[in-house]
mmCIF file of C-alpha atoms and ligand atoms in Angstrom:
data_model
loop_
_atom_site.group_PDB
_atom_site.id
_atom_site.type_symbol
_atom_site.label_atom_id
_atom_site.label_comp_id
_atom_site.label_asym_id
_atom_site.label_seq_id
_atom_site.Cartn_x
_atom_site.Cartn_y
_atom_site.Cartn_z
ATOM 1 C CA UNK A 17 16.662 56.135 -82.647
ATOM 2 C CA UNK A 18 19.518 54.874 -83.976
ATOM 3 C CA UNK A 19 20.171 51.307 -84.788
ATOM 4 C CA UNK A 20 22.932 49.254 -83.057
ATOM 5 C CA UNK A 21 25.668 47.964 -85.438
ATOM 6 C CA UNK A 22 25.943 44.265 -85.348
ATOM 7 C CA UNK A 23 28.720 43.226 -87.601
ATOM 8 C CA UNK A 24 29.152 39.743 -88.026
ATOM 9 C CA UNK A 25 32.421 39.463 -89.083
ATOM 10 C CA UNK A 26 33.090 36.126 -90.702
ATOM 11 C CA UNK A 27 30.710 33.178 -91.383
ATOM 12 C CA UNK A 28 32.250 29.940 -92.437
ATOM 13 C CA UNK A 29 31.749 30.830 -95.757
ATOM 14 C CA UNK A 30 32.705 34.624 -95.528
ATOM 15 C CA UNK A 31 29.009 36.202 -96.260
ATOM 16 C CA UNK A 32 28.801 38.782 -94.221
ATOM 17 C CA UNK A 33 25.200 38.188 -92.984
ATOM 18 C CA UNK A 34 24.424 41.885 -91.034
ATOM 19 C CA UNK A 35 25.356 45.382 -91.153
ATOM 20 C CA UNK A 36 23.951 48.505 -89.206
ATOM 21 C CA UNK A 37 21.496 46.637 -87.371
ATOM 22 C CA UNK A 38 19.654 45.727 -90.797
ATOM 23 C CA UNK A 39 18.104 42.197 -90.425
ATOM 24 C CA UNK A 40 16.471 40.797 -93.250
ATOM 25 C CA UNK A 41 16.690 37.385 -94.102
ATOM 26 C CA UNK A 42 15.194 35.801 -96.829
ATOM 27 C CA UNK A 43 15.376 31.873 -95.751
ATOM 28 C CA UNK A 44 14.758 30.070 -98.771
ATOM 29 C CA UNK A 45 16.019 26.267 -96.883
ATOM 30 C CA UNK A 46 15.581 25.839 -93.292
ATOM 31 C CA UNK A 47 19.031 23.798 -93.906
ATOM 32 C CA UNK A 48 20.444 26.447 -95.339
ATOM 33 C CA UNK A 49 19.454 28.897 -92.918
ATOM 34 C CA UNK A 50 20.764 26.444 -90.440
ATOM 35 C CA UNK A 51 24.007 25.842 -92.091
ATOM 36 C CA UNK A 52 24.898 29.712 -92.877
ATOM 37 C CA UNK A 53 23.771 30.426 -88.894
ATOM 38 C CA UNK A 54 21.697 32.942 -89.215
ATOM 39 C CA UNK A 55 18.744 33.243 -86.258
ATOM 40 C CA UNK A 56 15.427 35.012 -86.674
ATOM 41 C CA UNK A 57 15.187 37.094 -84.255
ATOM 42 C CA UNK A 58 16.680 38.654 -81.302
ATOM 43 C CA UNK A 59 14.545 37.184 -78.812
ATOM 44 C CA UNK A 60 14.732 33.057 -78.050
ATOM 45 C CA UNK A 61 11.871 31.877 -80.058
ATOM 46 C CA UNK A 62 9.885 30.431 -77.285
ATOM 47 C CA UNK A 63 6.445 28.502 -77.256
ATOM 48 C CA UNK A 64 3.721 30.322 -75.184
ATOM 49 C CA UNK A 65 3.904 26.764 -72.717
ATOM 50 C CA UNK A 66 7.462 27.027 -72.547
ATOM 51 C CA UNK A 67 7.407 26.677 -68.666
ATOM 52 C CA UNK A 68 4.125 24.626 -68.686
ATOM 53 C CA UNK A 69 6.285 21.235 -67.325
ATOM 54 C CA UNK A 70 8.097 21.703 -64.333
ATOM 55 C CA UNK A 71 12.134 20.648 -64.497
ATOM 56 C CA UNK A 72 11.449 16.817 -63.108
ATOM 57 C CA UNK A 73 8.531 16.492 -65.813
ATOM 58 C CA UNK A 74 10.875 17.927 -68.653
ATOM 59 C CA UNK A 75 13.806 15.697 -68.092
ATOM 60 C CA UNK A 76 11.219 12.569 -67.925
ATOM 61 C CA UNK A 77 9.982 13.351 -71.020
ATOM 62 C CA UNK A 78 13.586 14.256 -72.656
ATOM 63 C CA UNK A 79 14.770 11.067 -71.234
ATOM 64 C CA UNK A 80 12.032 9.117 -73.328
ATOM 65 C CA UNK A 81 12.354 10.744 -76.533
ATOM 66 C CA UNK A 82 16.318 10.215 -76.413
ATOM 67 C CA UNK A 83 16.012 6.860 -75.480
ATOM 68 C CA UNK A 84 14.402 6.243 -79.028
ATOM 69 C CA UNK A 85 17.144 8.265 -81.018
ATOM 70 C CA UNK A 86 19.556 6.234 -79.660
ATOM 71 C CA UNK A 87 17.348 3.235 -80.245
ATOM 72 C CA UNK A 88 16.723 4.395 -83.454
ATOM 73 C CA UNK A 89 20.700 5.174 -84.094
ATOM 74 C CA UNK A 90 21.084 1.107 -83.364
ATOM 75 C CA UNK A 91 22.698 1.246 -79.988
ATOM 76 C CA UNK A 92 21.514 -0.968 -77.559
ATOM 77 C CA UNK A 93 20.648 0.699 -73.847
ATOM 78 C CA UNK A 94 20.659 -2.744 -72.094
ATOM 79 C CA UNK A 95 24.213 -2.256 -72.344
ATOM 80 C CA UNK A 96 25.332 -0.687 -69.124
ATOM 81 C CA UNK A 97 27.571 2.084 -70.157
ATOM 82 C CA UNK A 98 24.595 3.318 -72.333
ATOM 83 C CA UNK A 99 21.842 2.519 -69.825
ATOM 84 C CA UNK A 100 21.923 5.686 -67.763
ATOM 85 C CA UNK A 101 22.585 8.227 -70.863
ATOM 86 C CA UNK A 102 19.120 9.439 -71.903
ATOM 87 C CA UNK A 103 18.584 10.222 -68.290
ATOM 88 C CA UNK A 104 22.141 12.020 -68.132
ATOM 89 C CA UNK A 105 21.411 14.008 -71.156
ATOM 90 C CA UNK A 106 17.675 14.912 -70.359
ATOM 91 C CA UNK A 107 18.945 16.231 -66.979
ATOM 92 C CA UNK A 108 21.869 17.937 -68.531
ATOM 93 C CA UNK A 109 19.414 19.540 -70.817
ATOM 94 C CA UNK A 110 17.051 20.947 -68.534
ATOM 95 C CA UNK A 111 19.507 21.929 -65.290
ATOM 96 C CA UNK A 112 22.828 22.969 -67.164
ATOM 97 C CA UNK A 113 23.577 23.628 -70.664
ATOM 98 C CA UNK A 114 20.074 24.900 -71.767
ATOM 99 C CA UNK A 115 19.285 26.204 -67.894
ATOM 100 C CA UNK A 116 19.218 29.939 -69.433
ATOM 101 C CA UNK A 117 15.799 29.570 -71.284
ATOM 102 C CA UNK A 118 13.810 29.433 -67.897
ATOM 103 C CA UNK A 119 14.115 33.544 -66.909
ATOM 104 C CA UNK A 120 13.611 32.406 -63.350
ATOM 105 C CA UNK A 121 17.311 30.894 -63.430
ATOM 106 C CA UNK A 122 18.583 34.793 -64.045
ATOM 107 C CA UNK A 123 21.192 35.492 -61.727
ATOM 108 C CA UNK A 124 20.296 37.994 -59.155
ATOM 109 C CA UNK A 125 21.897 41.498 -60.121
ATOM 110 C CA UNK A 126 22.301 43.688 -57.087
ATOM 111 C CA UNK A 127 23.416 47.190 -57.953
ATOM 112 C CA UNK A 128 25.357 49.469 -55.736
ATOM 113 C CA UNK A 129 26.457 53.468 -56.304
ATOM 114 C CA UNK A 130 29.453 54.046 -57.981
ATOM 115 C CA UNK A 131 30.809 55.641 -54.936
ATOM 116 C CA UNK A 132 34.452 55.973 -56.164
ATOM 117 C CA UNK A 133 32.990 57.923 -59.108
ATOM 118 C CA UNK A 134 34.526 56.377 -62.133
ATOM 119 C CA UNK A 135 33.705 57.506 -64.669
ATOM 120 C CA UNK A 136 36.080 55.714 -67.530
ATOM 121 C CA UNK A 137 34.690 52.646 -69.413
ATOM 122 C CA UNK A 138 34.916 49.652 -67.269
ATOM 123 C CA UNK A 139 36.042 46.231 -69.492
ATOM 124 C CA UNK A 140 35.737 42.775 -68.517
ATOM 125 C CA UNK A 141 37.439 41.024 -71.290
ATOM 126 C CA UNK A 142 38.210 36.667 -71.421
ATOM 127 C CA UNK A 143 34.795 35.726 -70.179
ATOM 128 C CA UNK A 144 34.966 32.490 -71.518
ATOM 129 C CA UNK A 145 31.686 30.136 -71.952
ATOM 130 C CA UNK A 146 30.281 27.763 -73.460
ATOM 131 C CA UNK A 147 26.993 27.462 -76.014
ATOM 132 C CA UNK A 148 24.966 25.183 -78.333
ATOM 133 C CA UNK A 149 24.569 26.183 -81.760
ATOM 134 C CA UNK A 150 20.853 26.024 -81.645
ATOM 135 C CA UNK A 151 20.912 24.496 -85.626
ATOM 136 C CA UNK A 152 22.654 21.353 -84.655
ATOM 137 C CA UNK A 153 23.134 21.378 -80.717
ATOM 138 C CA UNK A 154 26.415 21.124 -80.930
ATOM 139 C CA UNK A 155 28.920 23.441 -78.786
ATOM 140 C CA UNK A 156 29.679 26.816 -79.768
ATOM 141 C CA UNK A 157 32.847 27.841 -77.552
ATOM 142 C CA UNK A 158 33.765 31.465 -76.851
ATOM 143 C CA UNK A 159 34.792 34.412 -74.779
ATOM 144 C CA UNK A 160 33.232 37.299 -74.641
ATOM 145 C CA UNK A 161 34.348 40.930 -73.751
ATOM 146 C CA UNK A 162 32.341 43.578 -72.031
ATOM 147 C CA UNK A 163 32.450 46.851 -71.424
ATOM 148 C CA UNK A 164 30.143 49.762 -69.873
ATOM 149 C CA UNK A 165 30.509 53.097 -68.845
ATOM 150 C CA UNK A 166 29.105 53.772 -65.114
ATOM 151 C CA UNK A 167 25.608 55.997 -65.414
ATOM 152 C CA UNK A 168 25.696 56.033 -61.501
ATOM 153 C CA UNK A 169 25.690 52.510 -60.551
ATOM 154 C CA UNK A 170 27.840 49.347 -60.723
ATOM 155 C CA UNK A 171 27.684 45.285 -60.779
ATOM 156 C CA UNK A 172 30.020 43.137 -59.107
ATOM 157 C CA UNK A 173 32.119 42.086 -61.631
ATOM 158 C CA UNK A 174 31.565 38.300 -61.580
ATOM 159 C CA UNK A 175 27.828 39.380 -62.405
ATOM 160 C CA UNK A 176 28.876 40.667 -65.845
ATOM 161 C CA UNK A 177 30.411 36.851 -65.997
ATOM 162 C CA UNK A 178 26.673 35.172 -65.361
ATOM 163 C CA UNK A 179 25.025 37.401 -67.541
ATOM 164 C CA UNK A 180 26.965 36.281 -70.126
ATOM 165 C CA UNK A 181 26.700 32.141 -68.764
ATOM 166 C CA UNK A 182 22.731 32.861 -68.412
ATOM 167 C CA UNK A 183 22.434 33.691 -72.150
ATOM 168 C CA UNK A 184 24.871 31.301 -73.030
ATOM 169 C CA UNK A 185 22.714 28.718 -71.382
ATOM 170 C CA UNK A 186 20.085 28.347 -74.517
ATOM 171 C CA UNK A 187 20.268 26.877 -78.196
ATOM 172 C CA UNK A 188 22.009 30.183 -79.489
ATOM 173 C CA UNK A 189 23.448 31.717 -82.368
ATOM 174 C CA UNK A 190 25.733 34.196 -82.063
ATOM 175 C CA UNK A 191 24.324 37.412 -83.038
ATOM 176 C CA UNK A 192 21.613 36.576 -80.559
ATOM 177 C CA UNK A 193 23.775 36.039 -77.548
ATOM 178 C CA UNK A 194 25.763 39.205 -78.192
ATOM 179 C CA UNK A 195 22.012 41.336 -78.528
ATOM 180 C CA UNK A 196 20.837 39.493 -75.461
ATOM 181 C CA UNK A 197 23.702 40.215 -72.715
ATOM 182 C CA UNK A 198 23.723 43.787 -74.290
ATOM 183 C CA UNK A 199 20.378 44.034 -74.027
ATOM 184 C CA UNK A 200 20.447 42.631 -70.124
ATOM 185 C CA UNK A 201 23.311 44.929 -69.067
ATOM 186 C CA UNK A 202 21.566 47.951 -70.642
ATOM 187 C CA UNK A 203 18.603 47.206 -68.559
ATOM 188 C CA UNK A 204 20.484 46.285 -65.805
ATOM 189 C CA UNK A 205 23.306 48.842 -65.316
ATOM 190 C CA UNK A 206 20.333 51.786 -66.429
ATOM 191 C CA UNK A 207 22.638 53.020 -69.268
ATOM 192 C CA UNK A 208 23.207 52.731 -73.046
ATOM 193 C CA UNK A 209 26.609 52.779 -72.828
ATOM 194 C CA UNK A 210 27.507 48.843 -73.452
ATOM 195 C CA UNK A 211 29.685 47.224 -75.969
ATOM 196 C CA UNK A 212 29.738 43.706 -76.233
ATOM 197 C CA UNK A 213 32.590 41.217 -78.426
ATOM 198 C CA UNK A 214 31.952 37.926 -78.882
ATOM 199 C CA UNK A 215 34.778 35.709 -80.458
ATOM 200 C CA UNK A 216 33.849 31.927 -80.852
ATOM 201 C CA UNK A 217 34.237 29.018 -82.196
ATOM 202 C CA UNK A 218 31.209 26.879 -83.498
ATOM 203 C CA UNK A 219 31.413 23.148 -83.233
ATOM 204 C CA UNK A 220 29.043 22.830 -86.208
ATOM 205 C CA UNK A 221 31.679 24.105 -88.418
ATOM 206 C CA UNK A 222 34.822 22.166 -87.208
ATOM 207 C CA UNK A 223 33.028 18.891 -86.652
ATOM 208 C CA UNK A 224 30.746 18.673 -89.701
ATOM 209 C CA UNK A 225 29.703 20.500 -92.279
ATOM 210 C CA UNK A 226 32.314 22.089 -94.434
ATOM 211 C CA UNK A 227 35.063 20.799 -91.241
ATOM 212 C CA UNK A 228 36.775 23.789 -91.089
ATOM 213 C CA UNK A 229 38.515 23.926 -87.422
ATOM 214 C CA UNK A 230 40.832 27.324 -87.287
ATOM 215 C CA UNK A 231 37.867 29.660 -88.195
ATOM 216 C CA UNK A 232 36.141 31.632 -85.621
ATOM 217 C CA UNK A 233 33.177 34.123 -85.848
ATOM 218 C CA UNK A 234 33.422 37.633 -84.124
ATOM 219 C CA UNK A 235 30.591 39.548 -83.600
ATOM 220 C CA UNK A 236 30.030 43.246 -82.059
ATOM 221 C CA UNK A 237 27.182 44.833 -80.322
ATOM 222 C CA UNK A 238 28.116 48.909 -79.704
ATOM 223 C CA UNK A 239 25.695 51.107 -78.297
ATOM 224 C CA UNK A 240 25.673 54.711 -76.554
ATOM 225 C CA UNK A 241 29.100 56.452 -76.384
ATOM 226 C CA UNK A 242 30.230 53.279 -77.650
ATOM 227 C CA UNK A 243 29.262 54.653 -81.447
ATOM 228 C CA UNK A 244 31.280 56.904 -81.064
ATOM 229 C CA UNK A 245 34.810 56.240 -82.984
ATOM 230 C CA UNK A 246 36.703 57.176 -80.243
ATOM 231 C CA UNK A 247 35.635 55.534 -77.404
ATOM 232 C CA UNK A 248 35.188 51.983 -79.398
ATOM 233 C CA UNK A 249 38.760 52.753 -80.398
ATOM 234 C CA UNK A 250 39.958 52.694 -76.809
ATOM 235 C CA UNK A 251 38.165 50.027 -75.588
ATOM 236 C CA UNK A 252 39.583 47.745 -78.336
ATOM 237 C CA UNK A 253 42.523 49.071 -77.276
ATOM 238 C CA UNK A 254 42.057 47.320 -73.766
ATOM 239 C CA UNK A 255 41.148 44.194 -75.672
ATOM 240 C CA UNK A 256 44.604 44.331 -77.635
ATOM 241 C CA UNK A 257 42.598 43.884 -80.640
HETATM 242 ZN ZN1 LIG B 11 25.456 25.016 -86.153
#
């Protein structure tokens, strides 16, 4: 089988990090691993008692622990404005931004027949969304464009756009989220026919670190007819790209 091209068009400091689907990395510092943003693998690295603690029990516990970086950072929580934040954050955590680890908060998918027969590519381009680099939990912002050709069934359209939130949801890095909602829609849709863009902006990089704020990283994620020249020449086309 072939692989899936996933080019990652520019880091922050203009490695390009993969090509044709190779994925070796040799991480000699977990900070530098961190600060070039390059993930492991395709799948969230989960522990087996990821879903162990039940939502309530996982903000409690978040709650605690960030009450004592902030302690530790100097502030003081008697204060009243401050008071309330570990609790804010924990439940933040756990019921919005990282929501998308816990597979039981997938959106339901229903599929119908593509009655109308189309068959032409159909693109959903300007999903925006919003991510955490999963290296510094910081935001990664983006929009994403997708496009599938129809192998006999269809999505509502807004469902493409919670695919992409769902995955979005985690501690991400880029490459990842573009492989995951291509992965999803494959699965979902029944077809190989799926390209995915992702163009973003990482937080990490304008923030911190080398404080670089008009970069942003593009990544692709062709597969099916989408390999072919052609038809990934007319769907960036519809992007304007
Ligand atoms: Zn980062």
């Amino acid at each position: 089988m072939k692989q899936n091209e996933i080019l990652l068009n520019t880091l922050p400091n203009g490695k390009e990090a993969h090509k044709n689907g190779k994925h070796t990395i040799i991480a000699e510092h977990i900070e530098n691993l961190g600060d070039e943003h390059i993930g492991t693998s395709y799948d969230t690295p989960l522990r087996p008692d990821a879903f162990a603690l039940s939502d309530k029990e996982k903000i409690d516990k978040i709650a605690l622990h960030f009450r004592q970086i902030m302690e530790t950072l100097g502030l003081d929580l008697t204060d009243d404005s401050l008071s309330g934040t570990p609790q804010r954050v924990a439940k933040m955590y756990v019921k919005e931004i990282f929501s998308g680890l816990n597979p039981a908060n997938r959106p339901d998918i229903k599929l119908f027949d593509n009655k109308y027969r189309y068959n032409e590519m159909l693109v959903e381009k300007d999903i925006s969304f919003f991510s955490s680099c999963e290296h510094h939990f910081v935001p990664i912002i983006g929009k994403a464009h997708v496009a599938y050709i129809s192998s006999g069934k269809v999505i509502g359209l807004s469902k493409i756009n919670r695919i992409v939130q769902h995955y979005a949801k985690r501690p991400q890095v880029q490459e990842r989220l573009t492989v995951q909602i291509a992965n999803d829609l494959k699965e979902t849709l029944q077809t190989q026919d799926i390209a995915v863009i992702i163009d973003a902006k990482h937080l990490c990089v304008s923030m911190r670190g080398v404080e670089d704020s008009t970069s942003a990283t593009v990544t692709a994620h062709y597969s099916g007819k989408f390999e072919q020249n052609e038809v990934r020449e007319q769907f960036l086309k519809y992007l304007n790209l």
